[in-house]
Coordinates of N, CA and C in Angstrom, one line a residue:
X12 N -5.8 -5.4 -18.0 CA -4.8 -6.4 -17.7 C -5.3 -7.8 -18.1
X13 N -4.6 -8.6 -18.9 CA -5.0 -9.9 -19.2 C -3.8 -10.9 -19.0
X14 N -4.1 -12.1 -19.0 CA -3.1 -13.1 -18.9 C -3.2 -14.1 -20.0
X15 N -2.2 -14.2 -20.9 CA -2.3 -15.1 -22.0 C -2.4 -16.5 -21.6
X16 N -1.8 -16.9 -20.5 CA -1.7 -18.3 -20.0 C -2.9 -18.6 -19.1
X17 N -3.6 -17.7 -18.5 CA -4.7 -18.0 -17.6 C -4.2 -18.6 -16.4
X18 N -2.9 -18.4 -16.0 CA -2.3 -19.1 -14.9 C -2.2 -18.3 -13.6
X19 N -2.9 -17.2 -13.5 CA -2.8 -16.4 -12.3 C -3.4 -17.2 -11.2
X20 N -2.6 -17.2 -10.1 CA -3.1 -17.9 -8.9 C -4.2 -17.0 -8.3
X21 N -5.0 -17.6 -7.4 CA -6.0 -16.8 -6.7 C -5.4 -15.6 -6.0
X22 N -4.2 -15.8 -5.4 CA -3.5 -14.7 -4.7 C -3.1 -13.7 -5.6
X23 N -2.5 -14.1 -6.8 CA -2.1 -13.1 -7.8 C -3.3 -12.3 -8.4
X24 N -4.4 -13.0 -8.6 CA -5.5 -12.4 -9.1 C -6.1 -11.3 -8.1
X25 N -6.1 -11.7 -6.8 CA -6.6 -10.8 -5.8 C -5.7 -9.6 -5.8
X26 N -4.4 -9.8 -5.9 CA -3.4 -8.6 -5.9 C -3.7 -7.7 -7.1
X27 N -3.9 -8.4 -8.2 CA -4.1 -7.6 -9.4 C -5.4 -6.7 -9.4
X28 N -6.5 -7.3 -8.9 CA -7.7 -6.6 -8.7 C -7.5 -5.5 -7.7
X29 N -6.9 -5.8 -6.6 CA -6.7 -4.8 -5.5 C -5.8 -3.6 -6.0
X30 N -4.8 -3.9 -6.8 CA -3.9 -2.9 -7.4 C -4.7 -2.0 -8.3
X31 N -5.6 -2.6 -9.1 CA -6.5 -1.8 -10.0 C -7.5 -0.9 -9.2
X32 N -7.9 -1.4 -8.1 CA -8.8 -0.6 -7.3 C -8.0 0.6 -6.6
X33 N -6.8 0.3 -6.1 CA -6.0 1.3 -5.5 C -5.6 2.4 -6.5
X34 N -5.3 2.0 -7.8 CA -4.9 2.9 -8.8 C -6.1 3.6 -9.4
X35 N -7.3 3.2 -9.0 CA -8.6 3.7 -9.5 C -8.8 3.4 -11.0
X36 N -8.1 2.4 -11.5 CA -8.4 1.8 -12.8 C -9.8 1.2 -12.7
X37 N -10.1 0.6 -11.6 CA -11.5 0.2 -11.2 C -12.0 1.2 -10.2
X38 N -12.8 2.2 -10.6 CA -13.1 3.4 -9.7 C -14.2 3.0 -8.7
X39 N -14.2 3.8 -7.6 CA -15.3 3.6 -6.6 C -16.7 3.6 -7.2
X40 N -17.5 2.6 -6.8 CA -18.8 2.5 -7.3 C -19.0 1.6 -8.5
X41 N -17.9 1.3 -9.1 CA -18.1 0.4 -10.3 C -18.5 -1.0 -9.9
X42 N -19.5 -1.5 -10.7 CA -20.0 -2.8 -10.5 C -19.0 -3.8 -11.0
X43 N -18.7 -4.9 -10.3 CA -17.8 -5.9 -10.7 C -18.5 -7.2 -10.9
X44 N -18.5 -7.8 -12.1 CA -19.1 -9.0 -12.3 C -18.1 -10.1 -12.5
X45 N -18.4 -11.3 -12.2 CA -17.4 -12.4 -12.3 C -17.1 -12.6 -13.8
X46 N -18.0 -12.5 -14.7 CA -17.8 -12.7 -16.1 C -16.8 -11.6 -16.6
X47 N -17.0 -10.3 -16.3 CA -16.2 -9.3 -16.8 C -14.7 -9.4 -16.2
X48 N -14.6 -9.7 -15.0 CA -13.3 -9.8 -14.4 C -12.6 -11.0 -14.9
X49 N -13.3 -12.1 -15.1 CA -12.6 -13.3 -15.7 C -12.1 -13.0 -17.0
X50 N -12.8 -12.3 -17.8 CA -12.3 -11.9 -19.2 C -11.2 -10.9 -19.1
X51 N -11.3 -9.9 -18.2 CA -10.3 -8.9 -18.1 C -8.9 -9.5 -17.7
X52 N -8.9 -10.5 -16.7 CA -7.7 -11.0 -16.2 C -7.3 -12.3 -16.8
X53 N -8.1 -12.8 -17.7 CA -7.8 -14.1 -18.4 C -7.8 -15.3 -17.5
X54 N -8.8 -15.4 -16.6 CA -8.9 -16.5 -15.7 C -10.4 -17.0 -15.8
X55 N -10.6 -18.1 -15.0 CA -12.0 -18.7 -14.9 C -12.7 -17.9 -13.8
X56 N -14.0 -18.2 -13.7 CA -14.8 -17.5 -12.7 C -14.5 -17.9 -11.3
X57 N -14.0 -19.1 -11.1 CA -13.8 -19.6 -9.7 C -12.8 -18.8 -9.0
X58 N -11.6 -18.5 -9.5 CA -10.6 -17.6 -8.7 C -11.2 -16.2 -8.6
X59 N -12.0 -15.8 -9.5 CA -12.6 -14.4 -9.4 C -13.5 -14.4 -8.2
X60 N -14.3 -15.4 -8.0 CA -15.2 -15.5 -6.9 C -14.4 -15.5 -5.5
X61 N -13.3 -16.2 -5.5 CA -12.5 -16.3 -4.3 C -11.8 -14.9 -4.0
X62 N -11.4 -14.3 -5.1 CA -10.7 -12.9 -5.0 C -11.7 -11.9 -4.4
X63 N -12.9 -11.9 -4.9 CA -13.9 -11.0 -4.5 C -14.3 -11.2 -3.0
X64 N -14.3 -12.4 -2.6 CA -14.6 -12.7 -1.2 C -13.5 -12.1 -0.3
X65 N -12.2 -12.3 -0.7 CA -11.1 -11.8 0.0 C -11.1 -10.2 0.1
X66 N -11.4 -9.6 -1.1 CA -11.4 -8.2 -1.2 C -12.5 -7.6 -0.4
X67 N -13.7 -8.3 -0.3 CA -14.8 -7.8 0.5 C -14.4 -7.8 2.0
X68 N -13.7 -8.9 2.4 CA -13.2 -9.0 3.8 C -12.2 -7.9 4.1
X69 N -11.4 -7.5 3.1 CA -10.4 -6.4 3.3 C -11.0 -5.0 3.2
X70 N -12.3 -4.9 2.7 CA -12.9 -3.6 2.6 C -12.8 -2.9 1.3
X71 N -12.2 -3.6 0.3 CA -12.0 -3.0 -1.0 C -13.2 -3.0 -1.9
X72 N -14.1 -4.0 -1.6 CA -15.4 -4.1 -2.4 C -16.5 -4.4 -1.4
X73 N -17.7 -4.1 -1.8 CA -18.9 -4.5 -1.0 C -19.9 -5.1 -1.9
X74 N -20.8 -5.9 -1.3 CA -21.8 -6.7 -2.1 C -23.1 -6.5 -1.4
X75 N -24.1 -6.7 -2.3 CA -25.5 -6.7 -1.8 C -26.3 -7.8 -2.5
X76 N -26.9 -8.7 -1.8 CA -27.6 -9.8 -2.4 C -28.6 -9.3 -3.5
X77 N -28.6 -10.0 -4.6 CA -29.4 -9.8 -5.8 C -29.1 -8.4 -6.5
X78 N -28.1 -7.7 -6.0 CA -27.7 -6.5 -6.7 C -26.3 -6.6 -7.3
X79 N -25.3 -7.1 -6.6 CA -24.0 -7.3 -7.1 C -22.9 -6.9 -6.2
X80 N -21.7 -6.9 -6.8 CA -20.5 -6.5 -6.1 C -20.0 -5.2 -6.7
X81 N -19.6 -4.3 -5.8 CA -19.2 -2.9 -6.2 C -17.8 -2.5 -5.6
X82 N -17.0 -1.7 -6.3 CA -15.8 -1.2 -5.7 C -16.2 -0.2 -4.6
X83 N -15.6 -0.4 -3.4 CA -15.9 0.5 -2.3 C -15.2 1.8 -2.4
X84 N -15.7 2.8 -1.6 CA -15.1 4.1 -1.6 C -14.6 4.4 -0.2
X85 N -13.3 4.8 -0.1 CA -12.7 5.0 1.2 C -13.2 6.4 1.7
X86 N -13.9 6.4 2.9 CA -14.4 7.6 3.4 C -13.4 8.4 4.1
X87 N -13.6 9.7 4.4 CA -12.7 10.5 5.1 C -12.4 10.0 6.5
X88 N -13.5 9.5 7.2 CA -13.3 9.0 8.5 C -12.4 7.7 8.5
X89 N -12.6 6.9 7.6 CA -11.8 5.6 7.5 C -10.4 6.0 7.2
X90 N -10.1 7.0 6.3 CA -8.8 7.4 6.0 C -8.1 8.0 7.2
X91 N -8.8 8.8 8.0 CA -8.3 9.4 9.2 C -7.9 8.3 10.2
X92 N -8.8 7.2 10.3 CA -8.5 6.1 11.3 C -7.2 5.4 10.8
X93 N -7.1 5.1 9.5 CA -5.9 4.4 9.0 C -4.6 5.2 9.3
X94 N -4.7 6.5 9.0 CA -3.5 7.4 9.3 C -3.1 7.4 10.7
X95 N -4.1 7.4 11.6 CA -3.8 7.4 13.1 C -3.2 6.1 13.5
X96 N -3.7 5.0 13.0 CA -3.2 3.7 13.3 C -1.8 3.6 12.8
X97 N -1.5 4.0 11.6 CA -0.2 4.0 11.0 C 0.8 4.8 11.9
X98 N 0.3 6.0 12.4 CA 1.2 6.8 13.2 C 1.6 6.1 14.5
X99 N 0.8 5.2 15.0 CA 1.1 4.4 16.2 C 2.0 3.3 15.9
X100 N 1.8 2.5 14.9 CA 2.5 1.3 14.6 C 3.9 1.4 14.0
X101 N 4.0 2.3 13.0 CA 5.2 2.3 12.2 C 6.4 2.9 12.9
X102 N 6.3 3.9 13.8 CA 7.5 4.3 14.6 C 8.0 3.1 15.5
X103 N 7.1 2.3 16.0 CA 7.5 1.1 16.8 C 8.2 0.2 15.9
X104 N 7.8 -0.1 14.7 CA 8.5 -0.9 13.7 C 9.9 -0.4 13.5
X105 N 10.0 0.9 13.3 CA 11.3 1.5 13.0 C 12.3 1.3 14.1
X106 N 11.8 1.6 15.4 CA 12.6 1.4 16.5 C 13.2 0.0 16.7
X107 N 12.2 -1.0 16.5 CA 12.7 -2.4 16.6 C 13.6 -2.8 15.4
X108 N 13.3 -2.2 14.2 CA 14.1 -2.6 13.1 C 15.6 -2.1 13.3
X109 N 15.7 -0.9 13.9 CA 17.1 -0.4 14.2 C 17.8 -1.3 15.1
X110 N 17.1 -2.0 16.0 CA 17.8 -2.9 16.9 C 18.0 -4.4 16.4
X111 N 17.1 -4.8 15.5 CA 17.1 -6.2 15.1 C 17.4 -6.4 13.6
X112 N 17.6 -5.4 12.8 CA 17.7 -5.6 11.4 C 18.9 -6.5 11.0
X113 N 18.8 -7.1 9.9 CA 20.0 -7.9 9.4 C 20.6 -7.1 8.2
X114 N 21.9 -7.4 7.9 CA 22.5 -6.8 6.7 C 21.7 -6.9 5.5
X115 N 21.1 -8.1 5.3 CA 20.3 -8.4 4.1 C 19.0 -7.4 4.0
X116 N 18.4 -7.2 5.2 CA 17.2 -6.3 5.2 C 17.6 -4.9 5.0
X117 N 18.8 -4.5 5.5 CA 19.3 -3.1 5.2 C 19.5 -3.0 3.7
X118 N 20.1 -4.0 3.1 CA 20.4 -4.0 1.7 C 19.1 -3.9 0.9
X119 N 18.1 -4.6 1.3 CA 16.8 -4.5 0.6 C 16.2 -3.1 0.7
X120 N 16.3 -2.5 1.9 CA 15.8 -1.1 2.1 C 16.5 -0.1 1.2
X121 N 17.8 -0.3 1.1 CA 18.6 0.6 0.2 C 18.3 0.4 -1.2
X122 N 18.0 -0.8 -1.6 CA 17.7 -1.1 -3.0 C 16.3 -0.5 -3.3
X123 N 15.4 -0.6 -2.4 CA 14.0 0.0 -2.6 C 14.1 1.5 -2.7
X124 N 15.0 2.1 -1.9 CA 15.2 3.6 -2.0 C 15.7 3.9 -3.4
X125 N 16.7 3.2 -3.8 CA 17.3 3.4 -5.2 C 16.2 3.3 -6.3
X126 N 15.4 2.2 -6.2 CA 14.4 2.0 -7.2 C 13.3 3.1 -7.2
X127 N 13.0 3.6 -6.0 CA 12.0 4.7 -5.8 C 12.5 6.0 -6.4
X128 N 13.8 6.3 -6.1 CA 14.4 7.5 -6.7 C 14.5 7.5 -8.2
X129 N 14.8 6.3 -8.7 CA 14.9 6.1 -10.2 C 13.6 6.3 -10.8
X130 N 12.5 5.6 -10.2 CA 11.2 5.7 -10.8 C 10.7 7.2 -10.7
X131 N 11.0 7.9 -9.7 CA 10.6 9.3 -9.5 C 11.3 10.1 -10.6
X132 N 12.6 9.9 -10.8 CA 13.4 10.7 -11.8 C 12.9 10.4 -13.2
X133 N 12.4 9.2 -13.5 CA 11.9 8.8 -14.8 C 10.4 9.1 -14.9
X134 N 9.8 9.6 -13.9 CA 8.4 9.9 -13.9 C 7.5 8.6 -14.1
X135 N 8.0 7.5 -13.5 CA 7.2 6.3 -13.6 C 6.4 6.2 -12.3
X136 N 5.4 7.1 -12.2 CA 4.7 7.3 -11.0 C 3.9 6.1 -10.6
X137 N 3.4 5.3 -11.5 CA 2.6 4.2 -11.2 C 3.4 3.1 -10.4
X138 N 4.7 3.2 -10.4 CA 5.5 2.2 -9.6 C 5.7 2.6 -8.2
X139 N 5.5 3.9 -7.9 CA 5.9 4.5 -6.6 C 5.1 3.9 -5.5
X140 N 3.8 3.8 -5.7 CA 2.9 3.3 -4.6 C 3.3 1.9 -4.2
X141 N 3.6 1.0 -5.2 CA 4.0 -0.3 -4.9 C 5.4 -0.3 -4.1
X142 N 6.3 0.5 -4.6 CA 7.7 0.5 -4.0 C 7.6 1.1 -2.6
X143 N 6.7 2.1 -2.4 CA 6.5 2.7 -1.1 C 6.0 1.6 -0.1
X144 N 4.9 0.9 -0.5 CA 4.4 -0.1 0.3 C 5.4 -1.2 0.7
X145 N 6.2 -1.6 -0.3 CA 7.2 -2.6 -0.1 C 8.3 -2.1 0.9
X146 N 8.7 -0.8 0.8 CA 9.7 -0.3 1.7 C 9.2 -0.4 3.2
X147 N 7.9 -0.1 3.4 CA 7.4 -0.1 4.8 C 7.2 -1.6 5.2
X148 N 6.9 -2.5 4.3 CA 6.8 -3.9 4.7 C 8.1 -4.5 5.1
X149 N 9.2 -4.1 4.3 CA 10.5 -4.6 4.7 C 11.0 -4.0 6.0
X150 N 10.6 -2.8 6.2 CA 10.9 -2.2 7.5 C 10.2 -3.0 8.7
X151 N 9.0 -3.4 8.4 CA 8.3 -4.2 9.4 C 8.9 -5.6 9.5
X152 N 9.4 -6.2 8.4 CA 10.1 -7.5 8.5 C 11.3 -7.3 9.4
X153 N 12.0 -6.2 9.2 CA 13.2 -6.0 10.0 C 13.0 -5.8 11.5
X154 N 11.7 -5.6 11.9 CA 11.4 -5.4 13.3 C 11.5 -6.7 14.0
X155 N 11.5 -7.8 13.3 CA 11.5 -9.2 13.9 C 10.3 -9.6 14.5
X156 N 9.2 -8.9 14.3 CA 7.9 -9.2 14.9 C 6.9 -9.7 13.8
X157 N 6.5 -11.0 13.9 CA 5.5 -11.5 12.9 C 4.2 -10.8 13.0
X158 N 3.8 -10.4 14.2 CA 2.5 -9.7 14.4 C 2.6 -8.3 13.8
X159 N 3.6 -7.6 14.0 CA 3.8 -6.2 13.4 C 3.8 -6.3 11.9
X160 N 4.5 -7.3 11.4 CA 4.6 -7.5 9.9 C 3.2 -7.8 9.3
X161 N 2.4 -8.6 10.0 CA 1.1 -8.9 9.5 C 0.2 -7.6 9.5
X162 N 0.3 -6.9 10.5 CA -0.5 -5.7 10.7 C -0.1 -4.6 9.6
X163 N 1.2 -4.4 9.5 CA 1.7 -3.4 8.6 C 1.5 -3.8 7.1
X164 N 1.6 -5.0 6.8 CA 1.3 -5.5 5.4 C -0.1 -5.2 5.1
X165 N -1.1 -5.5 5.9 CA -2.5 -5.2 5.7 C -2.7 -3.7 5.6
X166 N -2.1 -3.0 6.5 CA -2.3 -1.6 6.6 C -1.7 -0.9 5.4
X167 N -0.6 -1.4 4.9 CA 0.1 -0.7 3.7 C -0.8 -0.7 2.5
X168 N -1.6 -1.8 2.3 CA -2.5 -1.8 1.2 C -3.5 -0.7 1.2
X169 N -4.1 -0.5 2.4 CA -5.1 0.6 2.6 C -4.4 1.9 2.5
X170 N -3.2 2.1 3.0 CA -2.5 3.4 3.0 C -2.2 3.7 1.5
X171 N -1.9 2.7 0.7 CA -1.6 3.0 -0.7 C -2.9 3.5 -1.4
X172 N -4.1 3.0 -0.9 CA -5.4 3.5 -1.4 C -5.6 4.9 -1.0
X173 N -5.3 5.3 0.2 CA -5.4 6.6 0.7 C -4.6 7.6 -0.1
X174 N -3.4 7.2 -0.4 CA -2.4 8.1 -1.1 C -2.4 8.0 -2.6
X175 N -3.2 7.1 -3.1 CA -3.1 6.9 -4.6 C -3.2 8.2 -5.4
X176 N -4.0 9.1 -4.9 CA -4.2 10.4 -5.7 C -3.2 11.4 -5.4
X177 N -2.2 11.1 -4.5 CA -1.3 12.1 -4.0 C 0.0 12.2 -5.0
X178 N 0.3 11.2 -5.7 CA 1.5 11.2 -6.5 C 1.3 12.1 -7.7
X179 N 2.3 12.9 -8.1 CA 3.7 12.9 -7.4 C 3.8 14.1 -6.4
X180 N 2.7 14.5 -5.8 CA 2.7 15.6 -4.9 C 3.9 15.6 -3.9
X181 N 4.1 14.5 -3.2 CA 5.1 14.4 -2.2 C 6.2 13.5 -2.5
X182 N 6.3 13.0 -3.7 CA 7.2 12.0 -4.1 C 8.7 12.2 -3.7
X183 N 9.2 13.4 -4.1 CA 10.6 13.6 -3.9 C 10.9 13.7 -2.4
X184 N 10.1 14.5 -1.6 CA 10.3 14.6 -0.2 C 10.1 13.2 0.5
X185 N 9.2 12.5 0.1 CA 8.9 11.2 0.7 C 10.1 10.2 0.6
X186 N 10.7 10.2 -0.6 CA 11.8 9.2 -0.8 C 13.1 9.8 -0.2
X187 N 13.2 11.1 -0.1 CA 14.4 11.6 0.7 C 14.2 11.2 2.2
X188 N 13.0 11.2 2.7 CA 12.7 10.7 4.1 C 13.0 9.2 4.2
X189 N 12.7 8.5 3.2 CA 13.0 7.0 3.2 C 14.5 6.8 3.3
X190 N 15.3 7.6 2.6 CA 16.7 7.5 2.7 C 17.2 7.7 4.2
X191 N 16.6 8.7 4.8 CA 17.0 9.0 6.2 C 16.6 7.9 7.2
X192 N 15.4 7.3 6.9 CA 15.0 6.2 7.7 C 15.9 5.0 7.6
X193 N 16.3 4.7 6.3 CA 17.2 3.6 6.1 C 18.6 3.9 6.8
X194 N 19.1 5.1 6.7 CA 20.4 5.4 7.4 C 20.3 5.2 8.9
X195 N 19.2 5.6 9.5 CA 19.0 5.5 10.9 C 18.9 4.0 11.3
X196 N 18.2 3.2 10.5 CA 18.1 1.8 10.8 C 19.5 1.1 10.7
X197 N 20.2 1.5 9.6 CA 21.5 0.9 9.4 C 22.4 1.3 10.5
X198 N 22.3 2.5 11.0 CA 23.2 3.0 12.1 C 22.8 2.3 13.5
X199 N 21.7 1.6 13.5 CA 21.3 1.0 14.8 C 20.8 2.0 15.8
X200 N 20.2 3.1 15.4 CA 19.7 4.1 16.3 C 18.2 4.1 16.4
X201 N 17.6 3.4 17.4 CA 16.2 3.2 17.4 C 15.4 4.5 17.7
X202 N 15.9 5.4 18.5 CA 15.2 6.6 18.8 C 15.2 7.5 17.6
X203 N 16.3 7.6 16.8 CA 16.3 8.4 15.6 C 15.4 7.8 14.6
X204 N 15.5 6.5 14.4 CA 14.6 5.8 13.4 C 13.2 6.1 13.7
X205 N 12.8 5.9 14.9 CA 11.4 6.1 15.3 C 10.9 7.6 15.1
X206 N 11.8 8.5 15.4 CA 11.4 9.9 15.3 C 11.3 10.3 13.8
X207 N 12.2 9.8 12.9 CA 12.1 10.1 11.5 C 10.9 9.5 10.9
X208 N 10.5 8.3 11.3 CA 9.3 7.7 10.7 C 8.1 8.4 11.2
X209 N 8.1 8.9 12.5 CA 6.9 9.6 13.0 C 6.8 10.9 12.2
X210 N 7.9 11.6 11.9 CA 7.8 12.9 11.1 C 7.4 12.6 9.7
X211 N 7.9 11.5 9.1 CA 7.5 11.1 7.8 C 6.0 10.9 7.6
X212 N 5.4 10.2 8.6 CA 4.0 9.9 8.6 C 3.2 11.2 8.8
X213 N 3.7 12.0 9.7 CA 3.0 13.3 10.0 C 2.9 14.2 8.8
X214 N 4.1 14.3 8.0 CA 4.1 15.1 6.8 C 3.2 14.5 5.7
X215 N 3.2 13.2 5.6 CA 2.3 12.6 4.6 C 0.8 12.8 5.0
X216 N 0.5 12.7 6.3 CA -0.9 13.0 6.7 C -1.3 14.4 6.5
X217 N -0.4 15.3 6.7 CA -0.7 16.8 6.5 C -0.9 17.0 5.0
X218 N -0.1 16.4 4.2 CA -0.3 16.6 2.7 C -1.7 16.1 2.3
X219 N -2.1 15.0 2.9 CA -3.4 14.4 2.6 C -4.5 15.4 3.0
X220 N -4.4 15.9 4.2 CA -5.4 16.8 4.7 C -5.5 18.1 3.9
X221 N -4.3 18.6 3.5 CA -4.3 19.8 2.6 C -4.9 19.6 1.3
X222 N -4.7 18.4 0.8 CA -5.4 18.0 -0.5 C -6.9 18.1 -0.3
X223 N -7.4 17.5 0.8 CA -8.8 17.5 1.0 C -9.4 18.9 1.2
X224 N -8.6 19.8 1.8 CA -9.1 21.2 2.0 C -9.1 21.9 0.7
X225 N -8.1 21.6 -0.2 CA -8.1 22.2 -1.5 C -9.3 21.8 -2.4
X226 N -9.7 20.5 -2.2 CA -10.8 20.0 -3.0 C -12.2 20.4 -2.5
X227 N -12.3 20.9 -1.2 CA -13.6 21.2 -0.7 C -14.0 22.6 -1.1

């Protein structure tokens, strides 16, 4: 990925590097140098340095003095923790969203479902992780809680990393479940919305564990 203009902001650069780590374009263990990243993304070394500091704080890279910066690898215990935290937070978001959502937020959820189903039908699998993360972030926005939104936004980036290798294993089922979540939120039914989200997360976690068992 390069930029002809070299005008990527530090935030955009950080997102671009993070996305490449999530997609494993930059695989676990790869050494990242400021020079190589600056050339890859068409920027100077200063925003690269800032992006690497942010990504290290988020846990996507790690560094060692006099050795360098490397792409981190998500361990099974870390993945399990993330999935457990998600199972606690997101049903709460869904319940609150069903009570507090605005028509505009419902419209955005419906549009994301449509985009996800279209991407799935066209086998544009690279788009699905981003659309999935955005769906859950908008659901958190609809909860009306700035704290929940902040937590879910940070969590969704790591969850995308957990599930990056799952596509298209659960794609069709996952987006059908998104449709049901959207309908429950639109209907203003907090108990139904929370239950559907809890089931959605449980099925996703089961698929992840089954994948791990198949690989072992």
